[in-house]
Short mmCIF file of C-alpha atoms and ligand atoms in Angstrom, two decimals:
data_model
loop_
_atom_site.label_atom_id
_atom_site.label_comp_id
_atom_site.label_asym_id
_atom_site.label_seq_id
_atom_site.Cartn_x
_atom_site.Cartn_y
_atom_site.Cartn_z
CA UNK P 1 -19.17 -4.81 17.35
CA UNK P 2 -22.00 -3.30 18.60
CA UNK P 3 -20.97 0.67 18.23
CA UNK P 4 -19.65 -0.43 14.85
CA UNK P 5 -21.24 1.10 11.71
CA UNK P 6 -23.96 -0.92 9.20
CA UNK P 7 -23.69 -0.70 5.83
CA UNK P 8 -26.72 -2.77 3.73
CA UNK P 9 -25.79 -3.40 0.67
CA UNK P 10 -28.57 -4.62 -2.68
CA UNK P 11 -26.79 -6.18 -5.58
CA UNK P 12 -28.88 -6.64 -8.44
CA UNK P 13 -28.29 -6.53 -12.86
CA UNK P 14 -25.61 -8.73 -14.21
CA UNK P 15 -22.20 -10.68 -13.40
CA UNK P 16 -20.19 -7.42 -14.33
CA UNK P 17 -22.43 -5.17 -11.70
CA UNK P 18 -21.91 -8.30 -9.07
CA UNK P 19 -17.64 -7.50 -9.48
CA UNK P 20 -18.87 -4.10 -8.93
CA UNK P 21 -20.24 -4.62 -5.53
CA UNK P 22 -18.11 -7.30 -4.48
CA UNK P 23 -15.09 -4.51 -4.59
CA UNK P 24 -17.25 -2.03 -3.11
CA UNK P 25 -18.33 -5.23 -0.44
CA UNK P 26 -14.09 -6.04 -0.08
CA UNK P 27 -13.75 -2.24 0.39
CA UNK P 28 -16.42 -2.12 3.62
CA UNK P 29 -14.97 -4.77 4.72
CA UNK P 30 -11.42 -3.49 4.22
CA UNK P 31 -12.10 -0.32 6.28
CA UNK P 32 -13.89 -1.62 9.07
CA UNK P 33 -17.73 -1.87 8.60
CA UNK P 34 -20.03 -4.58 8.75
CA UNK P 35 -22.06 -5.68 5.97
CA UNK P 36 -25.79 -5.42 7.66
CA UNK P 37 -28.40 -8.31 6.38
CA UNK P 38 -31.49 -5.91 7.25
CA UNK P 39 -33.11 -2.62 6.19
CA UNK P 40 -33.92 -2.07 10.22
CA UNK P 41 -30.42 -3.18 10.70
CA UNK P 42 -29.04 -1.03 8.89
CA UNK P 43 -27.09 2.49 8.97
CA UNK P 44 -27.08 3.40 5.40
CA UNK P 45 -28.18 1.24 2.33
CA UNK P 46 -26.24 0.66 -0.60
CA UNK P 47 -28.47 -0.14 -3.34
CA UNK P 48 -26.34 -0.84 -6.60
CA UNK P 49 -28.40 -0.86 -9.57
CA UNK P 50 -29.20 -2.77 -13.03
CA UNK P 51 -30.86 -0.33 -16.47
CA UNK P 52 -30.77 -2.69 -18.92
CA UNK P 53 -34.31 -2.64 -20.26
CA UNK P 54 -37.67 -1.35 -18.99
CA UNK P 55 -38.06 -4.38 -16.41
CA UNK P 56 -34.80 -3.93 -14.94
CA UNK P 57 -35.41 -0.18 -14.35
CA UNK P 58 -38.28 -0.85 -13.07
CA UNK P 59 -37.08 -3.44 -10.52
CA UNK P 60 -33.63 -1.11 -9.52
CA UNK P 61 -36.69 2.41 -8.81
CA UNK P 62 -38.64 -0.02 -6.56
CA UNK P 63 -35.39 -1.81 -4.11
CA UNK P 64 -34.74 2.13 -4.38
CA UNK P 65 -38.20 2.66 -3.38
CA UNK P 66 -37.88 -0.06 -0.39
CA UNK P 67 -35.05 0.68 0.73
CA UNK P 68 -35.93 4.36 1.28
CA UNK P 69 -39.45 3.40 3.10
CA UNK P 70 -38.02 0.50 5.67
CA UNK P 71 -34.31 2.52 5.72
CA UNK P 72 -34.30 5.99 5.35
CA UNK P 73 -30.36 6.64 3.59
CA UNK P 74 -29.64 4.86 0.48
CA UNK P 75 -26.67 6.01 -1.76
CA UNK P 76 -27.82 4.11 -5.85
CA UNK P 77 -24.44 3.41 -7.97
CA UNK P 78 -24.34 0.66 -10.84
CA UNK P 79 -25.94 1.18 -14.22
CA UNK P 80 -28.87 2.67 -13.03
CA UNK P 81 -27.23 4.99 -11.32
CA UNK P 82 -24.97 6.65 -14.52
CA UNK P 83 -28.65 8.15 -15.56
CA UNK P 84 -29.13 10.13 -12.19
CA UNK P 85 -32.48 12.38 -13.70
CA UNK P 86 -34.63 9.08 -14.31
CA UNK P 87 -33.31 8.16 -9.53
CA UNK P 88 -33.91 12.24 -8.95
CA UNK P 89 -37.26 11.77 -9.95
CA UNK P 90 -38.56 9.66 -8.59
CA UNK P 91 -36.52 9.15 -5.33
CA UNK P 92 -34.63 12.45 -5.13
CA UNK P 93 -34.86 11.52 -1.47
CA UNK P 94 -31.63 9.24 -2.17
CA UNK P 95 -28.13 10.37 -0.67
CA UNK P 96 -25.83 10.02 -3.22
CA UNK P 97 -25.82 9.22 -7.46
CA UNK P 98 -22.63 7.43 -8.92
CA UNK P 99 -22.23 5.55 -12.01
CA UNK P 100 -21.22 2.02 -11.90
CA UNK P 101 -18.38 0.84 -11.06
CA UNK P 102 -16.90 4.12 -9.06
CA UNK P 103 -16.35 1.86 -6.58
CA UNK P 104 -14.00 5.16 -4.84
CA UNK P 105 -17.58 7.77 -5.48
CA UNK P 106 -19.47 5.00 -3.48
CA UNK P 107 -17.07 4.93 -0.33
CA UNK P 108 -16.85 8.71 -0.50
CA UNK P 109 -20.82 9.23 -0.13
CA UNK P 110 -20.15 5.90 2.67
CA UNK P 111 -18.46 8.29 4.33
CA UNK P 112 -19.81 10.98 3.89
CA UNK P 113 -22.91 9.31 6.08
CA UNK P 114 -21.03 7.43 8.18
CA UNK P 115 -17.46 8.27 9.82
CA UNK P 116 -15.31 5.54 8.38
CA UNK P 117 -14.79 3.51 11.51
CA UNK P 118 -11.41 3.92 12.99
CA UNK P 119 -9.95 1.01 15.86
CA UNK P 120 -6.47 2.60 17.65
CA UNK P 121 -5.91 -0.88 18.62
CA UNK P 122 -5.72 -2.54 14.86
CA UNK P 123 -4.61 0.35 12.55
CA UNK P 124 -1.74 0.41 11.67
CA UNK P 125 -1.85 4.13 10.13
CA UNK P 126 -4.01 7.16 11.27
CA UNK P 127 -7.44 8.18 10.38
CA UNK P 128 -5.29 11.21 8.46
CA UNK P 129 -3.14 8.23 6.74
CA UNK P 130 0.74 8.96 6.92
CA UNK P 131 1.60 12.02 6.26
CA UNK P 132 5.25 13.40 5.39
CA UNK P 133 4.83 16.87 6.68
CA UNK P 134 4.86 17.96 10.07
CA UNK P 135 1.29 17.66 11.75
CA UNK P 136 0.87 21.19 11.79
CA UNK P 137 -0.22 22.10 7.76
CA UNK P 138 -1.04 18.85 5.52
CA UNK P 139 -1.33 19.32 1.22
CA UNK P 140 -4.34 17.95 0.56
CA UNK P 141 -4.54 17.29 -3.92
CA UNK P 142 -8.45 17.59 -4.98
CA UNK P 143 -7.69 15.41 -8.16
CA UNK P 144 -4.67 14.04 -10.30
CA UNK P 145 -3.93 13.87 -14.28
CA UNK P 146 -5.58 17.65 -16.67
CA UNK P 147 -6.58 17.99 -19.49
CA UNK P 148 -4.77 20.31 -21.44
CA UNK P 149 -1.50 20.06 -23.15
CA UNK P 150 1.03 22.39 -22.56
CA UNK P 151 3.59 22.11 -24.79
CA UNK P 152 6.69 21.70 -22.71
CA UNK P 153 4.49 19.57 -20.08
CA UNK P 154 4.27 16.40 -20.15
CA UNK P 155 2.32 15.75 -17.35
CA UNK P 156 -0.27 14.57 -19.22
CA UNK P 157 1.18 11.99 -20.60
CA UNK P 158 2.77 10.50 -17.19
CA UNK P 159 -1.01 10.77 -15.37
CA UNK P 160 -3.34 11.52 -17.85
CA UNK P 161 -6.18 13.37 -17.49
CA UNK P 162 -8.46 15.20 -15.02
CA UNK P 163 -9.99 12.74 -12.46
CA UNK P 164 -11.12 15.32 -10.33
CA UNK P 165 -11.62 13.24 -6.34
CA UNK P 166 -15.15 13.11 -5.13
CA UNK P 167 -15.84 16.34 -3.38
CA UNK P 168 -17.55 14.21 -0.20
CA UNK P 169 -13.49 12.36 -0.26
CA UNK P 170 -11.44 15.52 0.35
CA UNK P 171 -14.47 17.02 2.22
CA UNK P 172 -13.63 14.08 4.98
CA UNK P 173 -9.95 14.03 4.56
CA UNK P 174 -9.73 17.80 5.04
CA UNK P 175 -11.60 17.15 8.30
CA UNK P 176 -9.24 13.97 9.70
CA UNK P 177 -6.64 15.71 9.23
CA UNK P 178 -7.93 19.69 10.68
CA UNK P 179 -8.55 17.23 14.03
CA UNK P 180 -5.57 15.43 14.05
CA UNK P 181 -4.14 18.33 14.10
CA UNK P 182 -3.41 20.07 10.81
CA UNK P 183 -3.93 24.23 11.44
CA UNK P 184 -2.69 24.59 7.44
CA UNK P 185 -3.98 23.03 4.45
CA UNK P 186 -2.04 23.07 0.73
CA UNK P 187 -4.61 22.87 -2.10
CA UNK P 188 -3.09 21.05 -4.64
CA UNK P 189 -3.79 19.72 -8.44
CA UNK P 190 -2.20 19.89 -11.65
CA UNK P 191 -4.98 22.18 -12.14
CA UNK P 192 -6.68 23.36 -8.97
CA UNK P 193 -9.13 26.06 -10.82
CA UNK P 194 -10.91 22.98 -13.00
CA UNK P 195 -11.89 21.18 -9.98
CA UNK P 196 -14.56 18.75 -11.23
CA UNK P 197 -14.93 19.90 -14.84
CA UNK P 198 -14.82 16.09 -15.36
CA UNK P 199 -17.67 15.51 -13.79
CA UNK P 200 -19.02 18.52 -15.20
CA UNK P 201 -19.85 19.40 -11.31
CA UNK P 202 -21.98 17.29 -10.00
CA UNK P 203 -22.74 17.07 -6.83
CA UNK P 204 -21.78 15.50 -4.29
CA UNK P 205 -21.78 15.05 -0.03
CA UNK P 206 -20.58 15.89 2.57
CA UNK P 207 -21.49 15.31 6.15
CA UNK P 208 -25.04 14.45 4.89
CA UNK P 209 -24.58 18.27 2.94
CA UNK P 210 -25.01 18.86 -1.02
CA UNK P 211 -21.90 19.73 -1.98
CA UNK P 212 -20.67 20.47 -5.93
CA UNK P 213 -17.56 19.22 -6.94
CA UNK P 214 -16.08 22.99 -7.87
CA UNK P 215 -13.84 25.09 -6.87
CA UNK P 216 -15.54 28.18 -5.37
CA UNK P 217 -17.88 25.40 -3.26
CA UNK P 218 -15.03 23.55 -2.48
CA UNK P 219 -12.45 26.06 -1.20
CA UNK P 220 -16.04 27.64 0.95
CA UNK P 221 -16.52 24.42 2.03
CA UNK P 222 -12.56 23.31 3.10
CA UNK P 223 -13.27 27.08 5.23
CA UNK P 224 -15.70 26.71 7.61
CA UNK P 225 -13.04 24.01 9.45
CA UNK P 226 -11.37 26.76 10.63
CA UNK P 227 -7.30 26.14 9.85
CA UNK P 228 -5.48 28.95 6.83
CA UNK P 229 -6.72 26.96 3.50
CA UNK P 230 -3.98 28.05 0.72
CA UNK P 231 -4.56 27.48 -2.62
CA UNK P 232 -1.91 26.49 -5.40
CA UNK P 233 -2.14 25.96 -8.81
CA UNK P 234 -4.71 28.23 -10.20
CA UNK P 235 -5.34 28.39 -13.30
CA UNK P 236 -6.79 32.87 -14.71
CA UNK P 237 -10.33 31.15 -15.65
CA UNK P 238 -13.19 33.59 -15.29
CA UNK P 239 -14.51 31.85 -12.22
CA UNK P 240 -11.24 32.17 -10.07
CA UNK P 241 -12.55 35.34 -10.18
CA UNK P 242 -15.60 34.00 -7.10
CA UNK P 243 -12.45 32.98 -4.71
CA UNK P 244 -11.67 36.70 -4.27
CA UNK P 245 -14.75 37.52 -1.70
CA UNK P 246 -14.20 34.21 0.53
CA UNK P 247 -10.25 35.44 0.51
CA UNK P 248 -11.35 39.45 1.71
CA UNK P 249 -13.83 37.81 4.48
CA UNK P 250 -10.99 35.51 5.86
CA UNK P 251 -12.34 32.31 5.05
CA UNK P 252 -9.54 31.39 3.58
CA UNK P 253 -6.08 32.89 3.09
CA UNK P 254 -5.62 35.29 -0.12
CA UNK P 255 -2.88 34.45 -1.01
CA UNK P 256 -3.10 32.68 -5.20
CA UNK P 257 -0.74 30.58 -6.88
CA UNK P 258 -1.25 31.20 -10.65
CA UNK P 259 2.13 30.02 -12.45
CA UNK P 260 1.60 32.17 -15.84
CA UNK P 261 4.90 30.78 -17.44
CA UNK P 262 4.68 33.98 -19.98
CA UNK P 263 3.28 37.60 -20.83
CA UNK P 264 4.27 38.16 -24.47
CA UNK P 265 0.93 36.40 -26.38
CA UNK P 266 2.62 34.21 -29.49
CA UNK P 267 4.53 32.44 -26.86
CA UNK P 268 1.45 31.17 -24.48
CA UNK P 269 -0.08 30.71 -27.99
CA UNK P 270 2.92 28.50 -28.71
CA UNK P 271 2.88 27.23 -25.22
CA UNK P 272 -0.81 25.90 -25.39
CA UNK P 273 -1.63 27.47 -22.17
CA UNK P 274 -5.10 27.34 -20.82
CA UNK P 275 -6.02 30.50 -20.13
CA UNK P 276 -3.75 32.47 -22.04
CA UNK P 277 -6.10 34.81 -23.41
CA UNK P 278 -7.43 36.16 -20.76
CA UNK P 279 -6.54 39.80 -19.52
CA UNK P 280 -4.37 39.28 -16.37
CA UNK P 281 -3.50 42.42 -15.69
CA UNK P 282 -7.40 43.45 -16.23
CA UNK P 283 -8.01 40.93 -13.64
CA UNK P 284 -5.20 41.26 -10.82
CA UNK P 285 -6.02 44.97 -10.87
CA UNK P 286 -9.67 44.11 -9.89
CA UNK P 287 -8.45 41.21 -7.43
CA UNK P 288 -5.88 43.47 -5.09
CA UNK P 289 -8.94 45.94 -4.98
CA UNK P 290 -11.04 43.11 -4.27
CA UNK P 291 -9.07 42.02 -2.10
CA UNK P 292 -5.47 44.25 -1.49
CA UNK P 293 -3.77 41.68 0.94
CA UNK P 294 -3.86 39.43 -1.93
CA UNK P 295 -0.95 37.36 -1.86
CA UNK P 296 0.24 36.77 -5.68
CA UNK P 297 2.76 33.82 -6.21
CA UNK P 298 3.59 32.85 -9.90
CA UNK P 299 5.89 30.91 -12.20
CA UNK P 300 8.17 31.88 -15.88
CA UNK P 301 10.12 29.78 -18.41
CA UNK P 302 11.74 32.35 -20.54
CA UNK P 303 13.96 31.17 -23.49
CA UNK P 304 11.08 29.34 -24.55
CA UNK P 305 12.02 28.21 -28.83
CA UNK P 306 11.24 31.29 -30.47
CA UNK P 307 11.27 33.61 -27.92
CA UNK P 308 12.58 36.97 -29.34
CA UNK P 309 14.81 39.82 -26.84
CA UNK P 310 11.09 41.51 -27.57
CA UNK P 311 8.73 39.57 -26.53
CA UNK P 312 11.77 38.61 -22.75
CA UNK P 313 11.45 42.93 -22.76
CA UNK P 314 7.79 41.96 -22.57
CA UNK P 315 7.55 39.46 -19.48
CA UNK P 316 9.55 42.26 -17.46
CA UNK P 317 7.44 45.32 -18.50
CA UNK P 318 4.57 42.85 -17.37
CA UNK P 319 6.33 42.24 -14.22
CA UNK P 320 6.75 46.23 -13.17
CA UNK P 321 2.99 46.53 -13.81
CA UNK P 322 1.42 43.06 -12.46
CA UNK P 323 3.89 43.56 -9.35
CA UNK P 324 3.66 40.19 -7.90
CA UNK P 325 4.62 39.04 -4.82
CA UNK P 326 6.71 35.60 -5.00
CA UNK P 327 8.47 34.51 -8.22
CA UNK P 328 10.82 32.07 -9.72
CA UNK P 329 11.62 31.50 -12.96
CA UNK P 330 13.33 28.27 -15.29
CA UNK P 331 15.79 29.11 -18.55
CA UNK P 332 13.57 26.83 -20.54
CA UNK P 333 14.88 23.07 -21.07
CA UNK P 334 13.90 20.70 -23.16
CA UNK P 335 11.88 17.82 -21.61
CA UNK P 336 12.03 14.30 -23.78
CA UNK P 337 8.75 13.66 -25.02
CA UNK P 338 7.48 17.94 -25.27
CA UNK P 339 5.83 18.95 -28.09
CA UNK P 340 7.87 22.27 -27.50
CA UNK P 341 11.08 20.20 -28.76
CA UNK P 342 9.81 20.47 -31.83
CA UNK P 343 9.06 24.22 -32.49
CA UNK P 344 11.91 26.03 -34.16
CA UNK P 345 14.14 28.59 -32.21
CA UNK P 346 15.72 26.93 -30.03
CA UNK P 347 17.03 30.03 -27.73
CA UNK P 348 20.53 29.65 -26.92
CA UNK P 349 21.65 28.43 -23.47
CA UNK P 350 23.98 31.31 -22.70
CA UNK P 351 21.21 34.16 -23.74
CA UNK P 352 18.66 31.77 -21.70
CA UNK P 353 20.60 32.68 -18.54
CA UNK P 354 21.33 35.89 -19.51
CA UNK P 355 17.89 36.37 -19.94
CA UNK P 356 16.55 34.09 -16.88
CA UNK P 357 19.19 36.22 -14.68
CA UNK P 358 17.66 39.84 -15.95
CA UNK P 359 14.03 38.33 -14.89
CA UNK P 360 15.70 37.49 -11.44
CA UNK P 361 16.85 41.07 -10.61
CA UNK P 362 14.17 42.67 -11.16
CA UNK P 363 11.56 40.35 -9.51
CA UNK P 364 14.25 40.84 -6.87
CA UNK P 365 13.48 44.29 -6.71
CA UNK P 366 9.46 43.69 -6.50
CA UNK P 367 9.38 41.75 -3.70
CA UNK P 368 11.46 43.77 -1.80
CA UNK P 369 9.66 46.89 -2.01
CA UNK P 370 6.66 45.15 -1.05
CA UNK P 371 7.91 42.88 1.49
CA UNK P 372 8.79 47.01 2.60
CA UNK P 373 5.53 47.94 2.98
CA UNK P 374 4.93 45.38 5.63
CA UNK P 375 6.93 47.02 8.12
CA UNK P 376 5.20 47.78 10.92
CA UNK P 377 2.03 46.26 9.92
CA UNK P 378 0.21 44.03 12.64
CA UNK P 379 -0.76 40.08 11.12
CA UNK P 380 -1.02 36.55 12.49
CA UNK P 381 2.09 33.82 11.51
CA UNK P 382 1.76 30.12 12.27
CA UNK P 383 4.98 29.27 13.52
CA UNK P 384 6.75 25.59 11.73
CA UNK P 385 9.63 25.94 13.80
CA UNK P 386 11.65 27.47 16.54
CA UNK P 387 15.16 27.21 15.48
CA UNK P 388 18.80 26.76 16.87
CA UNK P 389 19.13 30.41 18.65
CA UNK P 390 15.74 30.06 19.77
CA UNK P 391 13.52 32.22 17.09
CA UNK P 392 10.91 31.52 16.02
CA UNK P 393 10.56 30.18 12.20
CA UNK P 394 7.79 31.19 11.27
CA UNK P 395 5.04 31.77 7.70
CA UNK P 396 2.52 34.92 7.83
CA UNK P 397 -0.34 33.98 5.02
CA UNK P 398 2.12 35.39 2.49
CA UNK P 399 3.45 32.48 2.92
CA UNK P 400 3.91 28.90 1.52
CA UNK P 401 6.33 26.62 3.19
CA UNK P 402 8.75 26.06 1.19
CA UNK P 403 8.68 28.13 -1.38
CA UNK P 404 8.35 31.08 -0.20
CA UNK P 405 9.72 33.59 2.54
CA UNK P 406 9.51 32.86 6.06
CA UNK P 407 8.62 35.81 9.20
CA UNK P 408 11.55 35.23 12.32
CA UNK P 409 10.02 35.94 15.52
CA UNK P 410 13.17 37.16 18.30
CA UNK P 411 12.17 36.39 21.70
CA UNK P 412 10.37 32.68 21.21
CA UNK P 413 10.00 31.85 24.37
CA UNK P 414 6.24 29.66 25.03
CA UNK P 415 5.62 29.01 21.74
CA UNK P 416 5.87 26.07 19.80
CA UNK P 417 5.21 24.37 16.28
CA UNK P 418 1.47 24.59 15.25
CA UNK P 419 0.82 28.12 17.77
CA UNK P 420 -0.88 31.07 15.57
CA UNK P 421 0.25 34.52 17.71
CA UNK P 422 0.29 37.44 16.55
CA UNK P 423 3.14 39.53 15.68
CA UNK P 424 4.37 43.37 14.07
CA UNK P 425 6.93 43.19 11.46
CA UNK P 426 9.72 45.03 12.23
CA UNK P 427 11.89 44.48 9.49
CA UNK P 428 12.94 43.10 5.47
CA UNK P 429 14.28 41.82 3.32
CA UNK P 430 14.05 39.88 -0.19
CA UNK P 431 12.36 37.19 0.94
CA UNK P 432 12.41 37.03 4.91
CA UNK P 433 10.46 39.51 7.33
CA UNK P 434 11.63 39.77 10.68
CA UNK P 435 8.82 40.82 13.81
CA UNK P 436 8.23 40.48 17.57
CA UNK P 437 5.27 38.70 19.24
CA UNK P 438 2.31 41.88 20.07
S1 LIG F 501 2.28 22.49 -17.23
FE1 LIG F 501 0.25 23.15 -18.94
S2 LIG F 501 -0.24 20.65 -19.28
FE2 LIG F 501 1.39 20.45 -17.54
S3 LIG F 501 -0.38 20.30 -15.79
FE3 LIG F 501 -0.33 22.46 -16.39
S4 LIG F 501 -1.17 22.96 -17.45
FE4 LIG F 501 -1.71 20.48 -17.38
#
C-alpha cells in the first residue's frame, strides 16, 4: 500500500459539485489510487471549486491557496474552473484547471502528474489497454465526432460534434503503448487537423509540462516518444503547413492522409467539404518542396450527384497534377439520411462505375511510376510479419498498415515482427516494393 499513489481531495460547493466529486473519487479508486486525508501525505491535490457568488469564489481561491501552500501540486476543477483566467491570475502555480463535470479531464491531469498504478496480479488489462492490432503498431484516437457537415456523410449525426480528448490523456496512452512495444502510432480521428478546436486549444499537461490541445503541438510531443508517428484524416487547413518541418526533420513520418474527395470547386461546394477553398495544388507543391519525401494518400468520390463529364475530367487532370502516391476511389453511393441524396442529377450506376474504372486506371499509372522511382533507394522499414515462404513483409514510412502497399524482403533470417531494418529497394509494382537488407 505504501507505494500506491495518493490523491488529496477538497470538495466545495453545491450538491451538483458533490456529485462531480463523487464521480472523480470513484474513478480514482477504480484506477487504484488511494485517497489521502492530509495534504502532507498526498502526491497531488484536487480542489473542486464553486463560483456561484463572490463569497464562494473567495472560499475556493483560499482553498486552492491553502492546498498550494501545504502540498504544492494542485489540480483545480469545478465551476470556478470554468473561469480559468480568475484562477490563473490568483494562483499561477496550479497544474491544471478544468470546468465542472469533467471527470475525464481531471483524470488526465492526475495521470499526467501521477501515472496510473498497475498491479499485474490484480489488473485484468495491461497498461496500454486491450488492442486488436499487432503489438508493434497501434491506433491512437485523439478525438470523436466532427464539426463539419459534408453532404454525403452521416457521421456527425451518429457521433455528434467534435470532442477532443485531453492532450495529457492522449500522451499518456501513447507513452504506455510505446512502453508496451508499439513502434508505430497511427493518429486517427474524423478530422485530425481540427484537434482542440472544441476546447479552444486549451493548454493541458503531460508529465507536468504544459502542452496545447492542438495538432502541431500534439504530434511534435508524440515525435519525442521514439516511435513512428503517422497522421491520418488530415484536412488541408493552413496550419497543416506547420507539421511539414516536423516531417522533414524526421520527428513525424513524412506521410499525410488527406481525404480530398474531389477537385472540382462546384462539386466540393455541393459536398460541403472543409477547407475546399484552399489552393490544394499550390499547397501540395509547397509541401513537397519543403519535404521531398512526403507521401500523400487520399480518397475520392466519383459520380457525386450532378457531377458532369467535364467535372470528372477536372478530377483526372488534378490527379495528373497532384501526383499523389496512394489513392482510394469510391463510386458515390447514397447513405440513408445524407443530405446529398436530395441533390438533383443522380449519376447512373454504369456511368459511376465507368468513371471509377477510368480514375483507377489513371492513378495506377501514377502510383506505379512513383514507386518505380524508389528502386535503388535505401530506407528503414518496419517488419509486420514473416510469411509462409520465409520472406519478411514490411512497411516503409510511405505505407500505412492495411490500406497501402508493403515491402517484401527476401532474406528474412533473424527478422521478427516489430523490427526496424535498413533495406535497399530492388523492384517495384503498382502497389508493392521488393528489397534486400543492406
Ligand atoms: S466526411 Fe465530413 S462530415 Fe463526415 S466525418 Fe469527415 S469531415 Fe466530418
